[in-house]
PDB file of C-alpha atoms in Angstrom:
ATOM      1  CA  UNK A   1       0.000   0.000   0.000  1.00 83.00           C
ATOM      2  CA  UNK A   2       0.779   3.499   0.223  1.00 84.00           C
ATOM      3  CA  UNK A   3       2.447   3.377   3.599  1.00 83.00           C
ATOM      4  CA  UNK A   4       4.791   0.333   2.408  1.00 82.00           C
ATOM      5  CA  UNK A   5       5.748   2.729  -1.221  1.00 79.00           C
ATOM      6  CA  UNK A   6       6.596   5.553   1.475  1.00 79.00           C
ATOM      7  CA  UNK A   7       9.302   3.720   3.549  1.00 78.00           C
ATOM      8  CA  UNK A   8      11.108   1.413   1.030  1.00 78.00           C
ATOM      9  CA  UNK A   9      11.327   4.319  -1.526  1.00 72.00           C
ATOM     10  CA  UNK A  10      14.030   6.132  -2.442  1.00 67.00           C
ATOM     11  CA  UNK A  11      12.848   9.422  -0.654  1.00 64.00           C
ATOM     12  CA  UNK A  12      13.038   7.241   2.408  1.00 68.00           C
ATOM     13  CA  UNK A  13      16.109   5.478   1.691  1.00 69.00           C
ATOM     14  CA  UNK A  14      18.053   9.161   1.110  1.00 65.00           C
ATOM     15  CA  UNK A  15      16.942  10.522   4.769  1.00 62.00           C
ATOM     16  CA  UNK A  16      18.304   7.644   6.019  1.00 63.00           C
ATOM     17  CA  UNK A  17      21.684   7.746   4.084  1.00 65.00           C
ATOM     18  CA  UNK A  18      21.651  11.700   5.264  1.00 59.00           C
ATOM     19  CA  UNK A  19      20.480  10.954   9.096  1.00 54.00           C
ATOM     20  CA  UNK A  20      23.499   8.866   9.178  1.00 54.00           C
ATOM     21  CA  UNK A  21      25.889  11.282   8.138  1.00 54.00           C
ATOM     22  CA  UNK A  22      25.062  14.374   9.360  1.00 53.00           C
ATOM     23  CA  UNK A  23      24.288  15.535  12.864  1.00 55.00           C
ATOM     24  CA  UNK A  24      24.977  14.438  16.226  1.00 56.00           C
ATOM     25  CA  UNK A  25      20.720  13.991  16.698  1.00 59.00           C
ATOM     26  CA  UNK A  26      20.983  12.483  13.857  1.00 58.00           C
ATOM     27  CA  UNK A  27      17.831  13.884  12.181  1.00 62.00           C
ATOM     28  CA  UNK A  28      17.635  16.572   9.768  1.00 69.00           C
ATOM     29  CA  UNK A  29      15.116  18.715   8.386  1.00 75.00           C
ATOM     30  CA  UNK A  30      14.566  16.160   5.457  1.00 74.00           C
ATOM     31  CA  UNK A  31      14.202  13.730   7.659  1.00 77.00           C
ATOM     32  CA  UNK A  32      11.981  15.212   9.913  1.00 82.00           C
ATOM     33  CA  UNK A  33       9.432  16.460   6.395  1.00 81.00           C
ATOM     34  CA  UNK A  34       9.648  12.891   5.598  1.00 82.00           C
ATOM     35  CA  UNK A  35       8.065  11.705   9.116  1.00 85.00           C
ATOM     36  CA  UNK A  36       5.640  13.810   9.053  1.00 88.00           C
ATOM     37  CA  UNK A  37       4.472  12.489   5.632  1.00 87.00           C
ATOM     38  CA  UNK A  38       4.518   9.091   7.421  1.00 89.00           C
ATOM     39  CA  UNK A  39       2.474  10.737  10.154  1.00 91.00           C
ATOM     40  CA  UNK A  40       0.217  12.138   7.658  1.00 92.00           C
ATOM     41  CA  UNK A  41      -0.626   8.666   5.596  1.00 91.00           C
ATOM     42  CA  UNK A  42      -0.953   7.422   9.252  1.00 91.00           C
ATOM     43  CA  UNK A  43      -4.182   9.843   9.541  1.00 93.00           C
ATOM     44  CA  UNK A  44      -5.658   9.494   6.122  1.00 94.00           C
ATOM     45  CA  UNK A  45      -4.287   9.299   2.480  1.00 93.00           C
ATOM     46  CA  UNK A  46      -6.201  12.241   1.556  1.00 94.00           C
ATOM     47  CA  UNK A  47      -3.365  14.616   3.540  1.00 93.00           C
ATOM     48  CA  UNK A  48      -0.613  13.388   1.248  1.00 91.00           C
ATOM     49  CA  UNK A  49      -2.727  13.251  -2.145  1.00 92.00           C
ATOM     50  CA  UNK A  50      -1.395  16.947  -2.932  1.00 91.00           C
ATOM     51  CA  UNK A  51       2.131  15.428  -2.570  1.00 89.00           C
ATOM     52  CA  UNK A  52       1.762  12.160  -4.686  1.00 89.00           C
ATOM     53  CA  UNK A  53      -0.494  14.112  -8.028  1.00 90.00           C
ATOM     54  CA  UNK A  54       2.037  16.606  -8.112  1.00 90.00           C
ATOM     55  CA  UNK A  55       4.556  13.283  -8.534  1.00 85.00           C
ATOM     56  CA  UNK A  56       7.199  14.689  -5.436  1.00 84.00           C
ATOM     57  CA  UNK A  57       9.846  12.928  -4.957  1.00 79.00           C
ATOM     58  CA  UNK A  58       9.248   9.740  -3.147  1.00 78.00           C
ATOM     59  CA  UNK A  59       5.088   9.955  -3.791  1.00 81.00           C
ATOM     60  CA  UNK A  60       5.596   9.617  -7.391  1.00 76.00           C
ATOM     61  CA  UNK A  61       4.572   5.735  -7.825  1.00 83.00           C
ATOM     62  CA  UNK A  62       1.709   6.803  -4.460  1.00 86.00           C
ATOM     63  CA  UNK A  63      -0.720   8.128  -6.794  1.00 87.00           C
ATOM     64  CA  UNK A  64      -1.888   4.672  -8.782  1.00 88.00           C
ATOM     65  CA  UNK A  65      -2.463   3.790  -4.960  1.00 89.00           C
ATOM     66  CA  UNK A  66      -5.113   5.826  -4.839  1.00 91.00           C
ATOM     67  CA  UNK A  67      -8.908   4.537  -5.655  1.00 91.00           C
ATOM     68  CA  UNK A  68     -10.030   5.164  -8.384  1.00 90.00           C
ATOM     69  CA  UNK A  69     -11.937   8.734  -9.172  1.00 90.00           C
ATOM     70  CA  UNK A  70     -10.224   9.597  -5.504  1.00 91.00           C
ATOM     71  CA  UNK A  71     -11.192  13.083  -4.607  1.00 89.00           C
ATOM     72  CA  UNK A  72      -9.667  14.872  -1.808  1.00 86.00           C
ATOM     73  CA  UNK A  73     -11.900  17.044  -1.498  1.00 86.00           C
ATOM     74  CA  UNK A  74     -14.397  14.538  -0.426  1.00 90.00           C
ATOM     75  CA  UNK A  75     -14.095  13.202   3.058  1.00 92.00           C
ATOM     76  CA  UNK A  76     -13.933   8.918   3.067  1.00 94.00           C
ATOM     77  CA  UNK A  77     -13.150   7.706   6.688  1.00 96.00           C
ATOM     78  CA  UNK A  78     -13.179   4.108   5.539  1.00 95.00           C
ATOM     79  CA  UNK A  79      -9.360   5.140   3.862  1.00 94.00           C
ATOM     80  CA  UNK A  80      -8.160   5.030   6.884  1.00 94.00           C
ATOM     81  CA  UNK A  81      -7.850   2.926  10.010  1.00 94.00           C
ATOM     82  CA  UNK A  82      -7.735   5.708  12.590  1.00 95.00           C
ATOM     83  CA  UNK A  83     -10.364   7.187  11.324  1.00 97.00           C
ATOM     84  CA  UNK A  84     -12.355   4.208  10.581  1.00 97.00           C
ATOM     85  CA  UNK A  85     -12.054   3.099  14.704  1.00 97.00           C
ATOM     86  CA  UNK A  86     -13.185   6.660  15.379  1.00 97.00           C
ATOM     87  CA  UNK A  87     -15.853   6.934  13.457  1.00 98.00           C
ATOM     88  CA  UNK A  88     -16.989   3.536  15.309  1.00 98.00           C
ATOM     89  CA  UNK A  89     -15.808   5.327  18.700  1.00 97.00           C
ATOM     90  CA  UNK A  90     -17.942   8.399  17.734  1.00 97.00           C
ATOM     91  CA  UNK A  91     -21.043   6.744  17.113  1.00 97.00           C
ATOM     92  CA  UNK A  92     -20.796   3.998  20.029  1.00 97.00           C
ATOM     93  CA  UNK A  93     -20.297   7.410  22.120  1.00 97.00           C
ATOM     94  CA  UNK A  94     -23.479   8.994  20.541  1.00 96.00           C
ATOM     95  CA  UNK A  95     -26.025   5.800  20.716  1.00 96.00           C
ATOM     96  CA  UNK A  96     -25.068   4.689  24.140  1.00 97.00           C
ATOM     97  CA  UNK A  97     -24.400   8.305  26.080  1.00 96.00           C
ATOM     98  CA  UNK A  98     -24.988  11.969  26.321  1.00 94.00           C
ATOM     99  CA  UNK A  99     -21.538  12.244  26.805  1.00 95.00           C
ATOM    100  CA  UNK A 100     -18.958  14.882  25.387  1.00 93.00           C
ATOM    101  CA  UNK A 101     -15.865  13.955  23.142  1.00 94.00           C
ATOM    102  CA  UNK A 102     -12.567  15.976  22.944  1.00 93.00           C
ATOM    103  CA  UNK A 103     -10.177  15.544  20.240  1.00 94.00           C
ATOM    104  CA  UNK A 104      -6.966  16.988  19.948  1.00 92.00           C
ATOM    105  CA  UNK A 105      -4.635  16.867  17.408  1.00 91.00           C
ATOM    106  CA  UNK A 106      -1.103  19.002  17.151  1.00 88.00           C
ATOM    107  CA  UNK A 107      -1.974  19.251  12.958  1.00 89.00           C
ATOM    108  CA  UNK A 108      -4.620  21.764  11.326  1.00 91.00           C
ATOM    109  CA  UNK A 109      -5.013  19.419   8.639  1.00 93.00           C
ATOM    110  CA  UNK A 110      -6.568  16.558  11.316  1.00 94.00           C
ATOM    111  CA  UNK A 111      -8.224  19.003  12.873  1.00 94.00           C
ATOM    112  CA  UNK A 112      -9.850  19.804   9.146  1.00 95.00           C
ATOM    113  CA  UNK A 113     -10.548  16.074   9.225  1.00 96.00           C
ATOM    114  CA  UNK A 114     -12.103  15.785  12.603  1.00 96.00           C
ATOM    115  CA  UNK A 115     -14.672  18.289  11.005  1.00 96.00           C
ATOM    116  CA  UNK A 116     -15.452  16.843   8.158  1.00 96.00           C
ATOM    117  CA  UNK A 117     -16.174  13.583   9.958  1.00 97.00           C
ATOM    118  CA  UNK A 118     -18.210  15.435  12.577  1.00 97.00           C
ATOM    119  CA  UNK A 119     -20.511  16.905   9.320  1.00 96.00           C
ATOM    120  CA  UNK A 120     -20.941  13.605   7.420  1.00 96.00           C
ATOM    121  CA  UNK A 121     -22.122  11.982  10.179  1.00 97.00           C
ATOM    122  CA  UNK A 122     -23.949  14.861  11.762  1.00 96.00           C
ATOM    123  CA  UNK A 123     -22.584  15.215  15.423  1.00 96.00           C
ATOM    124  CA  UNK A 124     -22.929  19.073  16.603  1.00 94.00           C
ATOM    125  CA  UNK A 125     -19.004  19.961  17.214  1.00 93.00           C
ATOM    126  CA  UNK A 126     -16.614  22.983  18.147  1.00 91.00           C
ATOM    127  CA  UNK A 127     -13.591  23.380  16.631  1.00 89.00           C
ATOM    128  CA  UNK A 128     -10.860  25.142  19.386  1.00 87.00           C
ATOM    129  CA  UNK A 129      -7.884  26.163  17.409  1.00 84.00           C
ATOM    130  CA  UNK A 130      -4.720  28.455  16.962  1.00 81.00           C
ATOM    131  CA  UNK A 131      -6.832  30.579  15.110  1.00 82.00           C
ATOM    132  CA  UNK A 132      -9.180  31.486  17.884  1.00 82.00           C
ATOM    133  CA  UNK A 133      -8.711  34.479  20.342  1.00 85.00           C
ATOM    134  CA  UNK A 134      -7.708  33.208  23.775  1.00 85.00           C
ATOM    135  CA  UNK A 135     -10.593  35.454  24.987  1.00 87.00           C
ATOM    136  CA  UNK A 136     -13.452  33.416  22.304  1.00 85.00           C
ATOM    137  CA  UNK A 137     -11.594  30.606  23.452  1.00 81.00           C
ATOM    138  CA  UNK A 138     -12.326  31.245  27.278  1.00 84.00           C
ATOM    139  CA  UNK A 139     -15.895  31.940  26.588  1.00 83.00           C
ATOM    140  CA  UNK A 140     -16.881  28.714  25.107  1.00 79.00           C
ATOM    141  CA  UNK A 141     -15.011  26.354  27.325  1.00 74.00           C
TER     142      UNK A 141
END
């Protein structure tokens, strides 16, 4: 799949050759972009689909991994497993409880999936980010 094309590519197999022969921490700021592409398949496909039809290095061969007709613009949860065992989380939550969910995520982009998950299946939601005054913040907490 898309995840195994990522790590035994070439992109992958230069970050390696260049975490091993540069700093002390051993990572560099390739290396680090290329992780968070991993991290970013790891959510859902749809956050690296920019990356693989613009043929990038290393996502080149990623976009006949897609399904066919694949829109990114249109929200599938069942591309990924996370999102898949949340969606199942969500509405477990929602039949059995009047109980509130929280869910955090260090990326805007996961946030922006959160959302779109939250309107396809219709749960009322409020969406807490960097972009929100502290004050607007305060007020609906």
């Amino acid at each position: 799949g898309l995840y195994d094309l990522l790590v035994a590519g070439k992109a992958a197999d230069k970050c390696l050759q260049q975490t091993k022969t540069t700093s002390s921490s051993g990572l560099t700021g390739k290396s680090l972009a290329f992780i968070t592409q991993i991290k970013k398949l790891c959510n859902h496909p749809s956050l690296i689909y920019d990356k693989a039809a613009s043929g990038e290095e290393g996502f080149s061969a990623a976009l006949s991994l897609f399904p066919p007709g694949f829109n990114s613009k249109s929200f599938n949860p069942e591309l990924s497993g996370k999102m898949q065992v949340l969606d199942h989380l969500l509405a477990m939550v929602r039949t059995s409880s009047n109980d509130k969910v929280v869910l955090v995520s260090n990326y805007t982009q996961t946030l922006d999936l959160f959302e779109q998950l939250s309107r396809l299946r219709k749960y009322k939601y409020v969406r807490l980010d960097g972009t929100m005054t502290i004050k607007k913040r305060s007020k609906i907490v």
